[in-house]
Coordinates of C-alpha atoms in Angstrom, one line a residue:
Chain C
M1 CA -5.8 -5.8 -19.5
R2 CA -6.7 -4.6 -16.0
Y3 CA -3.0 -4.5 -15.1
F4 CA -2.1 -2.8 -18.3
C5 CA -4.6 0.0 -17.6
V6 CA -3.2 0.4 -14.1
I7 CA 0.4 0.5 -15.3
A8 CA -0.5 2.9 -18.0
I9 CA -2.1 5.3 -15.5
F10 CA 1.0 5.0 -13.3
V11 CA 3.3 5.8 -16.2
M12 CA 1.2 8.7 -17.2
A13 CA 1.2 10.0 -13.7
V14 CA 5.0 9.8 -13.5
F15 CA 5.2 11.6 -16.8
Y16 CA 2.8 14.2 -15.7
S17 CA 4.6 14.8 -12.4
G18 CA 7.9 15.1 -14.2
C19 CA 6.5 17.6 -16.6
E20 CA 4.8 19.8 -14.1
K21 CA 6.0 23.4 -14.3
D22 CA 8.0 25.1 -11.7
A23 CA 6.4 27.9 -9.7
E24 CA 7.3 31.4 -10.8
V25 CA 6.8 34.8 -9.3
K26 CA 3.3 36.2 -9.4
P27 CA 2.4 38.2 -12.5
K28 CA 3.4 41.8 -12.7
D29 CA 2.4 44.8 -14.9
Y30 CA 6.0 45.5 -15.7
P31 CA 8.7 43.3 -17.2
Y32 CA 10.0 41.1 -14.5
V33 CA 13.5 40.0 -15.3
I34 CA 15.9 37.8 -13.3
I35 CA 19.5 37.2 -14.1
E36 CA 20.0 33.4 -14.3
G37 CA 23.7 33.0 -14.5
I38 CA 27.1 33.7 -16.1
D39 CA 29.0 31.4 -18.4
M40 CA 32.7 32.0 -18.5
Q41 CA 33.4 30.0 -21.5
A42 CA 37.0 31.0 -22.3
D43 CA 39.5 33.6 -21.3
N44 CA 37.9 36.4 -23.3
Y45 CA 34.2 35.4 -23.4
V46 CA 31.7 36.0 -20.7
T47 CA 28.0 35.3 -21.4
F48 CA 25.2 36.7 -19.3
N49 CA 21.8 34.9 -19.2
A50 CA 18.5 36.4 -18.1
Q51 CA 15.0 35.1 -17.8
V52 CA 11.9 37.2 -18.3
F53 CA 9.0 36.0 -16.2
Y54 CA 6.4 38.6 -17.3
S55 CA 6.7 41.2 -20.1
G56 CA 4.2 43.5 -18.5
D57 CA 1.6 45.7 -20.3
L58 CA 4.0 48.0 -22.2
E59 CA 6.3 47.5 -25.2
I60 CA 9.9 46.7 -24.3
I61 CA 11.9 49.4 -26.1
D62 CA 15.3 48.2 -24.9
H63 CA 16.8 45.2 -23.0
G64 CA 20.3 44.0 -22.1
F65 CA 22.8 43.9 -19.3
A66 CA 24.4 46.6 -17.2
I67 CA 27.5 46.2 -15.1
R68 CA 29.5 48.0 -12.4
D69 CA 32.8 47.6 -10.8
V70 CA 32.1 46.5 -7.3
A71 CA 35.2 48.2 -5.8
L72 CA 34.9 51.5 -7.7
N73 CA 31.2 52.1 -8.4
P74 CA 28.4 52.3 -5.8
D75 CA 25.3 50.2 -6.2
Y76 CA 23.1 51.2 -9.1
E77 CA 25.8 53.2 -10.9
L78 CA 25.7 50.9 -13.8
F79 CA 27.2 50.9 -17.3
V80 CA 25.4 49.3 -20.1
V81 CA 27.5 46.6 -21.7
G82 CA 24.9 44.9 -23.8
S83 CA 22.0 46.8 -25.3
M84 CA 19.9 44.7 -27.6
G85 CA 17.1 47.2 -28.4
A86 CA 13.4 46.5 -28.6
C87 CA 12.1 43.0 -28.3
N88 CA 8.8 41.1 -28.5
R89 CA 6.6 40.9 -25.5
D90 CA 6.7 37.2 -25.6
I91 CA 10.4 37.1 -24.9
K92 CA 11.3 34.5 -22.2
Q93 CA 15.0 34.8 -22.0
F94 CA 18.0 36.6 -23.4
H95 CA 21.7 36.4 -23.4
Y96 CA 24.7 38.6 -24.2
T97 CA 28.3 37.7 -24.6
I98 CA 31.2 40.1 -23.9
K99 CA 34.2 39.6 -26.1
S100 CA 36.4 42.5 -25.0
G101 CA 39.0 42.1 -22.3
L102 CA 38.2 42.4 -18.6
V103 CA 40.6 43.2 -15.7
K104 CA 41.7 39.9 -14.4
G105 CA 40.6 39.2 -10.9
M106 CA 38.4 42.3 -10.7
K107 CA 35.0 41.8 -9.1
Y108 CA 32.0 43.0 -11.1
S109 CA 28.3 43.1 -10.5
V110 CA 25.9 42.6 -13.4
R111 CA 22.1 43.1 -13.7
A112 CA 19.8 42.4 -16.6
F113 CA 17.5 45.3 -17.6
T114 CA 14.3 45.9 -19.6
K115 CA 13.2 49.4 -20.5
T116 CA 9.6 50.5 -21.3
S117 CA 8.2 54.0 -22.0
E118 CA 7.4 54.2 -18.3
N119 CA 10.3 52.6 -16.4
V120 CA 13.5 50.6 -16.4
V121 CA 13.5 47.3 -14.5
Y122 CA 16.8 46.0 -13.2
S123 CA 17.1 42.3 -12.3
N124 CA 18.7 41.0 -9.2
E125 CA 22.5 41.3 -9.3
L126 CA 25.1 38.7 -9.8
I127 CA 28.7 39.3 -8.7
F128 CA 31.5 37.6 -10.4
K129 CA 35.3 37.8 -10.7
S130 CA 36.3 38.2 -14.3
P131 CA 39.4 37.0 -16.0
V132 CA 39.6 39.8 -18.7
G133 CA 39.3 43.7 -19.1
L134 CA 36.1 45.4 -20.2
N135 CA 35.5 48.7 -22.1
Y136 CA 32.5 50.3 -20.5
S137 CA 30.0 52.2 -22.7
E138 CA 28.3 55.3 -21.4
P139 CA 26.5 55.3 -18.1
F140 CA 22.9 54.1 -18.4
Chain W
M1 CA -5.4 -1.7 50.1
K2 CA -8.1 -2.2 47.4
Y3 CA -5.4 -2.2 44.7
L4 CA -3.3 -4.7 46.7
Q5 CA -6.2 -7.1 46.7
I6 CA -6.6 -6.7 43.0
I7 CA -2.9 -7.4 42.4
V8 CA -3.0 -10.5 44.6
L9 CA -6.0 -11.8 42.8
M10 CA -4.4 -11.2 39.4
L11 CA -1.2 -13.0 40.5
L12 CA -3.3 -15.9 41.8
F13 CA -5.2 -16.0 38.5
F14 CA -2.1 -16.0 36.3
S15 CA -0.4 -18.6 38.6
E16 CA -3.4 -20.9 38.1
Q17 CA -3.3 -20.3 34.4
S18 CA 0.4 -21.1 34.2
F19 CA 0.5 -24.1 36.5
G20 CA -3.0 -25.5 36.1
Q21 CA -1.6 -28.3 33.9
N22 CA 1.4 -30.2 34.9
D23 CA 3.9 -32.2 32.8
Y24 CA 2.8 -35.7 32.1
F25 CA 3.7 -38.7 29.9
M26 CA 1.6 -41.7 28.9
T27 CA 2.6 -45.3 28.0
D28 CA 0.2 -48.0 26.8
S29 CA -0.5 -49.0 30.3
S30 CA 0.1 -46.0 32.6
V31 CA -0.2 -42.2 32.9
S32 CA 2.5 -40.4 34.9
M33 CA 1.3 -37.0 36.1
G34 CA 3.2 -34.4 38.0
V35 CA 6.5 -35.4 36.6
K36 CA 9.2 -33.1 35.5
L37 CA 9.9 -33.2 31.8
I38 CA 12.9 -31.5 30.1
Y39 CA 11.6 -29.0 27.5
G40 CA 13.6 -29.6 24.4
S41 CA 13.3 -28.1 21.0
D42 CA 11.0 -29.5 18.4
F43 CA 14.0 -31.3 16.9
V44 CA 14.8 -33.0 20.3
N45 CA 11.2 -33.6 21.3
S46 CA 10.5 -35.4 18.0
R47 CA 13.0 -38.1 18.9
V48 CA 12.9 -38.5 22.7
C49 CA 10.8 -37.8 25.8
Q50 CA 13.2 -36.7 28.6
V51 CA 12.0 -37.2 32.2
L52 CA 13.9 -35.8 35.1
Q53 CA 14.1 -38.0 38.1
G54 CA 16.3 -36.6 40.9
N55 CA 19.5 -35.8 39.2
K56 CA 19.0 -38.3 36.4
V57 CA 17.4 -37.9 33.0
I58 CA 15.5 -40.9 31.7
K59 CA 15.0 -40.9 28.0
Y60 CA 12.0 -42.6 26.4
S61 CA 11.7 -43.4 22.8
P62 CA 8.5 -43.1 20.7
Y63 CA 8.1 -46.8 21.0
E64 CA 7.9 -46.6 24.8
V65 CA 5.9 -43.4 25.4
K66 CA 2.5 -42.8 23.6
E67 CA 2.1 -39.2 24.5
F68 CA 3.7 -36.5 26.7
G69 CA 2.8 -33.0 27.4
F70 CA 4.1 -29.9 29.1
K71 CA 2.4 -27.5 31.5
D72 CA 2.3 -24.8 28.8
G73 CA -0.1 -27.0 26.8
S74 CA 2.2 -28.3 24.1
V75 CA 1.6 -32.0 23.5
Y76 CA 3.7 -34.6 21.6
V77 CA 2.2 -37.9 20.4
S78 CA 3.9 -41.0 19.2
R79 CA 2.9 -41.9 15.6
E80 CA 4.1 -44.3 12.9
V81 CA 5.2 -42.1 10.0
H82 CA 6.0 -43.2 6.5
F83 CA 9.0 -41.6 4.8
A84 CA 10.3 -42.2 1.3
D85 CA 12.5 -45.1 2.1
S86 CA 11.2 -46.4 5.4
S87 CA 8.7 -45.9 8.2
R88 CA 9.4 -45.3 11.8
R89 CA 7.7 -44.1 15.0
V90 CA 8.4 -40.5 16.0
F91 CA 6.9 -37.9 18.3
L92 CA 4.8 -35.3 16.5
S93 CA 3.9 -32.0 18.0
R94 CA 0.2 -31.7 18.1
L95 CA -0.7 -28.2 17.2
V96 CA -4.5 -28.4 16.9
K97 CA -6.9 -31.1 18.0
G98 CA -10.4 -31.4 16.5
E99 CA -12.2 -32.6 13.4
I100 CA -8.9 -32.0 11.7
T101 CA -5.9 -32.6 13.9
L102 CA -2.7 -30.8 12.9
Y103 CA 0.8 -32.2 13.7
Y104 CA 4.2 -30.7 13.1
Y105 CA 7.4 -32.7 12.7
R106 CA 10.9 -31.4 12.8
A107 CA 14.0 -33.5 12.1
K108 CA 17.3 -33.1 10.4
G109 CA 16.5 -31.4 7.1
I110 CA 12.8 -31.9 7.6
K111 CA 10.1 -29.5 8.6
T112 CA 6.7 -30.9 7.7
F113 CA 3.1 -31.1 8.8
F114 CA 0.7 -34.0 9.2
I115 CA -3.1 -33.9 9.0
E116 CA -5.4 -36.3 10.7
K117 CA -9.1 -36.1 9.7
D118 CA -12.0 -38.0 11.1
S119 CA -9.6 -40.5 12.7
S120 CA -9.5 -42.3 9.3
L121 CA -7.1 -40.2 7.3
F122 CA -3.6 -39.5 8.4
V123 CA -1.4 -37.9 5.7
E124 CA 1.7 -35.8 5.5
L125 CA 1.3 -32.3 4.1
P126 CA 4.6 -31.4 2.5
R127 CA 5.3 -28.1 0.8
R128 CA 4.9 -30.0 -2.5
N129 CA 3.9 -33.6 -2.7
S130 CA 5.1 -36.2 -5.1
A131 CA 2.6 -35.0 -7.7
K132 CA 4.2 -31.5 -7.3
E133 CA 1.0 -30.2 -5.8
H134 CA 1.4 -27.2 -3.6
Y135 CA 0.4 -27.5 0.1
S136 CA -2.3 -24.9 -0.4
E137 CA -4.0 -27.0 -3.1
Q138 CA -3.9 -30.0 -0.8
L139 CA -5.4 -28.0 2.0
I140 CA -8.2 -26.8 -0.2
G141 CA -9.1 -30.4 -0.8
L142 CA -9.0 -31.2 2.9
T143 CA -11.1 -28.2 4.0
K144 CA -13.8 -28.4 1.4
G145 CA -16.3 -28.9 4.3
C146 CA -16.0 -25.2 5.2
Q147 CA -15.8 -22.9 2.2
D148 CA -15.0 -19.8 4.3
V149 CA -11.8 -21.5 5.3
A150 CA -11.0 -23.2 2.0
D151 CA -10.8 -19.7 0.4
A152 CA -8.1 -18.8 2.8
C153 CA -5.9 -21.8 2.0
R154 CA -4.2 -19.9 -0.8
S155 CA -2.9 -17.3 1.6
V156 CA -1.8 -19.5 4.5
Q157 CA 1.9 -19.7 5.1
Y158 CA 3.8 -22.9 5.7
R159 CA 4.4 -22.1 9.3
K160 CA 3.2 -23.4 12.6
R161 CA 1.3 -20.3 13.6
S162 CA -0.4 -19.8 10.3
M163 CA -1.3 -23.4 9.7
S164 CA -2.6 -23.8 13.3
K165 CA -4.9 -20.7 12.8
L166 CA -6.3 -22.1 9.6
I167 CA -7.1 -25.5 11.1
E168 CA -8.5 -24.0 14.3
N169 CA -10.9 -22.0 12.1
Y170 CA -11.8 -25.0 10.0
N171 CA -12.7 -27.0 13.1
S172 CA -15.1 -24.3 14.2
C173 CA -15.9 -23.3 10.6
E174 CA -15.2 -19.6 11.2
P175 CA -14.3 -17.4 8.3
I176 CA -10.7 -16.4 8.2
V177 CA -8.7 -14.0 6.1
F178 CA -5.0 -14.3 6.3
P179 CA -3.0 -11.1 6.0
H180 CA -0.2 -11.6 3.5
F181 CA 2.7 -9.6 2.2
K182 CA 1.6 -7.2 -0.4
Y183 CA 3.4 -4.8 -2.8
G184 CA 2.1 -2.6 -5.5
V185 CA 1.8 0.8 -7.0
F186 CA -0.4 3.8 -6.3
V187 CA -1.2 7.3 -7.7
G188 CA -2.8 10.1 -5.8
Y189 CA -3.3 13.8 -5.3
E190 CA -1.6 15.7 -2.6
F191 CA -2.3 19.1 -1.1
T192 CA 0.8 20.6 0.5
K193 CA 1.2 23.8 2.5
L194 CA 4.3 25.6 3.8
V195 CA 4.2 26.3 7.5
P196 CA 6.9 28.6 8.7
S197 CA 8.1 27.8 12.2
K198 CA 7.8 30.3 15.0
I199 CA 11.3 31.6 14.6
T200 CA 11.2 32.6 11.1
H201 CA 12.0 35.3 8.5
E202 CA 10.3 38.7 9.1
Y203 CA 8.6 38.6 5.7
M204 CA 6.8 35.3 6.4
E205 CA 3.9 37.0 8.1
Y206 CA 3.1 39.0 5.0
F207 CA 2.4 35.9 2.9
D208 CA -0.9 34.1 2.7
F209 CA 0.3 30.5 2.7
N210 CA -2.1 28.2 1.0
Y211 CA -2.2 24.7 -0.2
D212 CA -0.7 23.6 -3.5
G213 CA -2.1 20.5 -5.2
G214 CA 0.0 18.0 -7.1
Y215 CA 0.1 14.4 -8.2
T216 CA 2.0 11.8 -6.4
V217 CA 3.1 8.4 -7.5
G218 CA 4.8 5.5 -5.8
G219 CA 5.2 1.9 -4.8
F220 CA 4.4 0.3 -1.5
I221 CA 4.9 -2.8 0.6
N222 CA 2.6 -4.0 3.4
C223 CA 4.1 -6.7 5.6
P224 CA 1.8 -8.4 8.2
I225 CA 3.1 -8.6 11.8
L226 CA 2.8 -12.2 12.7
I227 CA -0.8 -13.3 11.8
S228 CA -2.4 -10.3 13.4
N229 CA -4.5 -7.5 12.0
F230 CA -1.5 -5.3 12.3
S231 CA 1.0 -4.8 9.5
L232 CA 4.0 -2.7 8.7
Y233 CA 3.3 -0.4 5.8
S234 CA 5.9 1.6 3.9
D235 CA 6.0 3.3 0.5
V236 CA 8.2 5.5 -1.6
S237 CA 6.4 8.3 -3.4
Y238 CA 7.5 11.1 -5.7
S239 CA 5.8 14.4 -5.7
K240 CA 6.5 17.9 -7.0
H241 CA 5.1 21.2 -5.6
G242 CA 5.5 24.8 -6.5
F243 CA 4.6 27.8 -4.3
S244 CA 4.5 31.4 -5.2
Y245 CA 3.6 34.2 -2.7
N246 CA 3.6 37.9 -3.0
G247 CA 3.4 40.6 -0.3
I248 CA 4.1 44.3 0.3
V249 CA 6.5 45.1 3.1
S250 CA 7.4 48.8 3.8
N251 CA 6.7 49.9 0.2
R252 CA 8.7 47.0 -1.2
G253 CA 7.2 44.2 -3.1
V254 CA 8.4 40.8 -1.9
D255 CA 8.1 37.6 -4.0
F256 CA 8.7 34.2 -2.5
V257 CA 9.0 31.2 -4.8
V258 CA 9.6 27.7 -3.6
N259 CA 9.9 24.6 -5.8
L260 CA 10.1 21.2 -4.1
S261 CA 10.6 17.8 -5.6
S262 CA 10.5 15.1 -3.0
L263 CA 10.8 11.4 -2.3
K264 CA 8.7 10.5 0.7
V265 CA 9.0 7.3 2.8
P266 CA 6.4 6.7 5.5
I267 CA 6.7 3.8 7.9
F268 CA 3.3 3.2 9.3
I269 CA 1.8 0.7 11.6
R270 CA -1.5 -0.3 10.0
Y271 CA -4.5 -1.9 11.7
S272 CA -6.9 -3.6 9.3
Y273 CA -10.3 -5.1 9.9
L274 CA -9.8 -8.2 7.8
S275 CA -12.9 -9.4 5.9
R276 CA -13.4 -11.4 2.7
K277 CA -14.0 -8.5 0.4
Y278 CA -13.6 -5.1 2.1
S279 CA -11.0 -4.4 4.7
P280 CA -11.0 -0.9 6.2
F281 CA -7.8 0.2 7.9
V282 CA -6.3 2.9 9.9
E283 CA -2.6 3.7 10.2
A284 CA -0.1 6.0 11.8
G285 CA 3.7 6.4 12.0
L286 CA 6.8 8.3 11.0
I287 CA 7.7 9.8 7.7
G288 CA 11.1 10.7 6.2
V289 CA 11.4 12.9 3.2
A290 CA 14.3 13.7 0.9
N291 CA 13.8 17.0 -0.9
F292 CA 16.3 16.5 -3.8
N293 CA 15.2 19.8 -5.2
N294 CA 14.4 22.5 -2.7
E295 CA 14.7 25.8 -4.5
L296 CA 13.8 28.8 -2.5
L297 CA 13.9 32.3 -4.0
M298 CA 12.9 35.5 -2.4
F299 CA 13.0 38.8 -4.3
E300 CA 12.5 42.3 -3.1
T301 CA 11.3 44.9 -5.6
S302 CA 11.9 48.6 -4.8
S303 CA 11.0 51.6 -6.9
V304 CA 13.3 54.7 -7.2
D305 CA 12.2 57.4 -9.7
N306 CA 11.3 55.4 -12.8
N307 CA 13.7 52.6 -11.9
I308 CA 12.3 49.3 -10.6
I309 CA 15.1 47.4 -8.9
I310 CA 14.8 43.7 -8.0
N311 CA 17.1 42.3 -5.4
E312 CA 17.4 38.8 -4.2
T313 CA 17.2 38.7 -0.4
D314 CA 19.6 36.8 1.8
E315 CA 18.6 33.2 1.9
S316 CA 17.6 33.2 5.5
V317 CA 14.8 30.8 5.2
S318 CA 15.2 27.1 4.4
I319 CA 13.5 23.8 3.9
S320 CA 15.9 21.0 4.9
K321 CA 17.0 18.5 2.3
G322 CA 15.9 15.8 4.7
Q323 CA 12.8 16.2 6.7
F324 CA 11.1 14.1 9.3
G325 CA 7.6 14.0 10.6
F326 CA 4.6 12.0 11.4
G327 CA 1.4 11.1 9.8
F328 CA -1.8 9.2 10.2
G329 CA -4.7 8.1 7.9
G330 CA -7.0 5.4 6.9
G331 CA -8.7 3.8 3.9
V332 CA -10.3 0.6 2.6
E333 CA -9.0 -2.3 0.6
Y334 CA -11.1 -4.3 -1.8
K335 CA -10.1 -7.8 -2.5
L336 CA -10.2 -8.6 -6.3
N337 CA -9.0 -12.2 -5.8
Y338 CA -7.1 -14.2 -3.2
R339 CA -3.9 -12.2 -4.0
N340 CA -4.8 -8.8 -5.6
T341 CA -6.5 -5.9 -3.9
V342 CA -7.3 -2.3 -4.8
F343 CA -7.3 0.3 -2.1
F344 CA -8.3 3.9 -1.5
A345 CA -6.6 5.8 1.3
F346 CA -6.0 9.2 2.7
S347 CA -3.4 10.5 5.1
I348 CA -2.5 13.7 7.0
E349 CA 1.2 14.5 7.3
N350 CA 3.4 17.0 9.1
L351 CA 7.0 17.3 8.2
Y352 CA 9.6 19.3 10.0
S353 CA 12.8 20.9 8.8
N354 CA 15.8 20.4 11.1
S355 CA 17.7 23.5 9.9
E356 CA 18.5 26.0 12.6
L357 CA 18.0 28.9 10.2
N358 CA 14.4 29.9 10.0
P359 CA 13.1 26.5 9.1
I360 CA 9.9 26.0 7.1
N361 CA 7.8 23.0 7.9
I362 CA 5.3 21.3 5.6
S363 CA 1.8 20.2 6.2
S364 CA 0.0 18.0 3.7
F365 CA -2.8 15.6 3.1
R366 CA -3.2 13.2 0.3
F367 CA -5.7 10.8 -1.4
V368 CA -4.3 7.8 -3.1
T369 CA -5.5 4.7 -4.9
G370 CA -3.5 1.7 -5.8
L371 CA -3.2 -1.9 -6.7
S372 CA -1.3 -4.7 -5.0
F373 CA 0.1 -7.4 -7.2

């Protein structure tokens, strides 16, 4: 019985250690969004993934992804490619898949964004080389 | 001059200790002192006593010589010994002389002990006797006269040094605790702090580095060094720590996030004060760590008009996948029975990254409790 208790404590401790949450950025009063990665699933499909650490104090009235052509557009001159509108404040992550063609071999930079009544927050950027062409929407 | 005198005195003292007793051998009718005996192995000495006379070696059998000894104090005595199929006279190495006298015998395929008690009992002490009784059980019966020693019989090893120590303590009836190989599991709580090295990223000075607490679990071994109070302790433990810091640098917010999952292997020399129930100990040694997850993220946040822009900074700080360091600590073991113990320990550890690029070191202290099986 004594050994059983000790082993049970050990197993629980292992389980607890394994389930312990990763550290995240400190809380902010605006939506803090980080781009997590890009999945290039097939020739014509590119999926962007973003993680929202904190939603902030204000309603999110729009969120999505914005992109720029690294060679042609300077930093921050972004074009929205995936606008997904308002969302709940408990959103943890979001994704968007581009299905239109991209220019093969062209280097792009993508950022996730969240928009509130006060500001727009752009995530860190991810640069990737895409296999297909893309029809930009209007500048954000 | 004073030091020279001390050195000469020490040399004289140790010379006297080394050569105070000369080689000798005894027959039924004579004692030959100051002879030169050839020091053979236990295997050779059990069969023959070799005396060097000039260039010649004269060999005496156990039927001719009753006892012979070397100047280092080791003594062999001729005894009639009963084996399964026969009995013959051999030389036994006398390890301890007293109320119980302990002998050791080494021959081809045989390593065994003999016990002589009160000059009336002379028995072999095999690993297991014909009744399949373990030597420790037989020893318990023989050492009933001193309970402090009888309790230690379960831990004694079937080796010359270990058995000699037990019998010596029986003869003077001094309590004895044998250190023995232990293994087990432990759980604990660990406080860990990042310590940027002197050459480090410019942002590091803006963060308030503090300790992160987290559970640690692992398994350990503790191997005695000979039969001393020293032992070699090692364990493998798993721990996970997360750190999140925030600072303002030139109107930019900077967030620094570190997630570490590590396997830690200390190799410590432990000194234990051995007693029957509580054994306090101190330990110190080297530590190796494998950080199989060492995620470091640093984000800058700048504000332009109503746009807040987050950028990941260059990864110019690092925690090595492999770290090395040192640690020290102490604790106490409580003996549950002759084999199992529980222990409580603490240790303080410093680990160093070997990266050339702004390495971050780690400082931690931990409290653990565990059980040996």
